[in-house]
PDB file of C-alpha atoms in Angstrom:
ATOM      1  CA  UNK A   1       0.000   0.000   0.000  1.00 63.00           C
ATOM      2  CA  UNK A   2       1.512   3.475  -1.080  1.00 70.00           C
ATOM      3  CA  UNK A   3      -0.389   6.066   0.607  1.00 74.00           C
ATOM      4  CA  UNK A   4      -1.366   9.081  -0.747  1.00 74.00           C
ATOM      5  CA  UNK A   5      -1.116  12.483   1.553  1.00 73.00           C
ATOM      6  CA  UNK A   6      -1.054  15.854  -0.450  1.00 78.00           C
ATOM      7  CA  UNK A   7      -4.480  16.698  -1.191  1.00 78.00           C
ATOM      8  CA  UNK A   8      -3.371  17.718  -5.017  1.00 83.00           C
ATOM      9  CA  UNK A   9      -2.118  14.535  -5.481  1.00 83.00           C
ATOM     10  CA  UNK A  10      -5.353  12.874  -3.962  1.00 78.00           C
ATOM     11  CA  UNK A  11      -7.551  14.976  -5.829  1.00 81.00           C
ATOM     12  CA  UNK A  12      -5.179  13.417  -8.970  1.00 87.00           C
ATOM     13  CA  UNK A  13      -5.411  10.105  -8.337  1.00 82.00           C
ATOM     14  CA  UNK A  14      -9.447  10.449  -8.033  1.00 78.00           C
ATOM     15  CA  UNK A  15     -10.030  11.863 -10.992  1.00 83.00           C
ATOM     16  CA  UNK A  16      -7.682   9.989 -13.051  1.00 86.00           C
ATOM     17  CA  UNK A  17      -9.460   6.767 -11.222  1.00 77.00           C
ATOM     18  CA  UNK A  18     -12.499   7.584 -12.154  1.00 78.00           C
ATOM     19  CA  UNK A  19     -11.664   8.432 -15.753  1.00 83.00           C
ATOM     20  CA  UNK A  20     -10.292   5.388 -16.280  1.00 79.00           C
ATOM     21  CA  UNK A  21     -13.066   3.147 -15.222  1.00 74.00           C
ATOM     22  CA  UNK A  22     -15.621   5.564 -16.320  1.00 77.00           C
ATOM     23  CA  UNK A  23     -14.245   4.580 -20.195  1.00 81.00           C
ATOM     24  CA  UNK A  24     -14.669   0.814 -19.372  1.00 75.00           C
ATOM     25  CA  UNK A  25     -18.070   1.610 -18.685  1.00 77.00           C
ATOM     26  CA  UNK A  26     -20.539  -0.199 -16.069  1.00 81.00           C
ATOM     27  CA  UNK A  27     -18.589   1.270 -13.197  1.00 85.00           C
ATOM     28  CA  UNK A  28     -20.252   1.826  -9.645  1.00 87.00           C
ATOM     29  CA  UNK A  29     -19.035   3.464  -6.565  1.00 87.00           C
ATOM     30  CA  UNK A  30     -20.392   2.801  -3.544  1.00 90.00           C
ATOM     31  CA  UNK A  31     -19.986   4.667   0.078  1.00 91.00           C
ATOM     32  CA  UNK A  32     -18.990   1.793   2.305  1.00 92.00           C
ATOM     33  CA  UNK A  33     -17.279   2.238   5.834  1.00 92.00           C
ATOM     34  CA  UNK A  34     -13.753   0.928   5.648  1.00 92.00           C
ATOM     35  CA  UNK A  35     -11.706   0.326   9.029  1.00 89.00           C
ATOM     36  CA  UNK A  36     -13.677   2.738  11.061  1.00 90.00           C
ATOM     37  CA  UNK A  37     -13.397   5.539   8.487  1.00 90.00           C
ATOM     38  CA  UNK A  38     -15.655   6.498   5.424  1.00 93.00           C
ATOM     39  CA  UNK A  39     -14.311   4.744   2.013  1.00 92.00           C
ATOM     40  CA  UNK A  40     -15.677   3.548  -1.446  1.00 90.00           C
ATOM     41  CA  UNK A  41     -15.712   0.312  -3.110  1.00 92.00           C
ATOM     42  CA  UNK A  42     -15.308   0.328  -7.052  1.00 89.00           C
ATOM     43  CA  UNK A  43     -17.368  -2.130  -8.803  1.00 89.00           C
ATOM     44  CA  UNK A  44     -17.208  -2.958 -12.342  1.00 86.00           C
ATOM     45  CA  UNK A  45     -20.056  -4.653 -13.746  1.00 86.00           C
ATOM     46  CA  UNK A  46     -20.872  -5.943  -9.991  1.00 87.00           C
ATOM     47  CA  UNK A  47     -17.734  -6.976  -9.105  1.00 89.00           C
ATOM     48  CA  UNK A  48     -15.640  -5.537  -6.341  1.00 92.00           C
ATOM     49  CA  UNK A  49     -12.291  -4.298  -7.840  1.00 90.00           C
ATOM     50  CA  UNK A  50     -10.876  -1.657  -5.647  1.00 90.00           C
ATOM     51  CA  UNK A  51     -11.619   0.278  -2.592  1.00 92.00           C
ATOM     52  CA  UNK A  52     -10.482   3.569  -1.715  1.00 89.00           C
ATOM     53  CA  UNK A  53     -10.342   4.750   1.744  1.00 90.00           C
ATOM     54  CA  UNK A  54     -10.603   8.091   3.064  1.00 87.00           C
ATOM     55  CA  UNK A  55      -8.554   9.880   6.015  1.00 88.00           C
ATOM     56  CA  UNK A  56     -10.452  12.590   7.171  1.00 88.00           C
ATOM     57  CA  UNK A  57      -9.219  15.022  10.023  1.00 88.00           C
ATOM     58  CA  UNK A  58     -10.850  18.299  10.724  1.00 90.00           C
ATOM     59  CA  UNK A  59     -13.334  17.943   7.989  1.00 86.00           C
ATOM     60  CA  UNK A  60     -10.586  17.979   4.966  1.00 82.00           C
ATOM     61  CA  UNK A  61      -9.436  14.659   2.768  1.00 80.00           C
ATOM     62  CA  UNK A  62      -5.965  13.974   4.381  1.00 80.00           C
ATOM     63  CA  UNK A  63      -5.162  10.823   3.037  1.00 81.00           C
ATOM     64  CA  UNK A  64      -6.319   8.030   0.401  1.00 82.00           C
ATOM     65  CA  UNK A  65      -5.824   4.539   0.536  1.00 86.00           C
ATOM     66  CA  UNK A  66      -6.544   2.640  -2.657  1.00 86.00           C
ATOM     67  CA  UNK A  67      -6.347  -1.330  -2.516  1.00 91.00           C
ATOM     68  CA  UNK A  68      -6.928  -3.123  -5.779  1.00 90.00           C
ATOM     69  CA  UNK A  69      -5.406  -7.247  -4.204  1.00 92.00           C
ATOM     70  CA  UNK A  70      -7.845  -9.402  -5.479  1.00 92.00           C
ATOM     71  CA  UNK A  71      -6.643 -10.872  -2.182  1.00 92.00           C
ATOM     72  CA  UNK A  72      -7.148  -8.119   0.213  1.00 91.00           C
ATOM     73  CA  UNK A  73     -10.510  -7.410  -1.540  1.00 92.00           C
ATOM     74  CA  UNK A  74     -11.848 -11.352  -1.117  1.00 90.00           C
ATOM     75  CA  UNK A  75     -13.508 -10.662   2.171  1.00 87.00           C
ATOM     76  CA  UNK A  76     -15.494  -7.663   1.154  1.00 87.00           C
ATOM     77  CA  UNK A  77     -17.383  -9.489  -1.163  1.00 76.00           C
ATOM     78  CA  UNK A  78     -20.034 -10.419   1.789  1.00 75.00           C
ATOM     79  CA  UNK A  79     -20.632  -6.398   1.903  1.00 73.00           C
ATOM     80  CA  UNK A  80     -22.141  -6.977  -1.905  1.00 76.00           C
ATOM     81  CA  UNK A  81     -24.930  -9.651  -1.200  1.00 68.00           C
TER      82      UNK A  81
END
């Protein structure tokens, strides 16, 4: 996991996220608490393929945590039924 900090850089890696699986079409997001915090998971056509997790202090994005392990993601799935 390489964290991202600078909230330029997060508001980068969003957008260019999003773009990208925006042009694959049949992309969801969907709010999701993720280890205690408010996050995302990315679905493409239904299935979970990322998350993105948000570190929020004093009401600004301070961090984003993006995990796309098939692995990792495995025992989310449960949150999709």
């Amino acid at each position: 996991i390489i964290p991202i900090i600078e909230p330029r850089r997060i508001a980068q890696v969003t957008m260019h996220t999003s773009h990208k699986l925006m042009e694959q079409g049949g992309v969801e997001f969907r709010w999701q608490a993720l280890n205690g915090g408010p996050g995302l998971l990315v679905l493409l056509e239904g299935a979970l393929v990322a998350t993105m997790q948000l570190e929020v202090h004093r009401g600004l994005i301070e961090g984003l945590y993006i995990v796309r392990n098939p692995e990792k993601l495995a025992h989310l799935a449960t949150l999709l039924k």
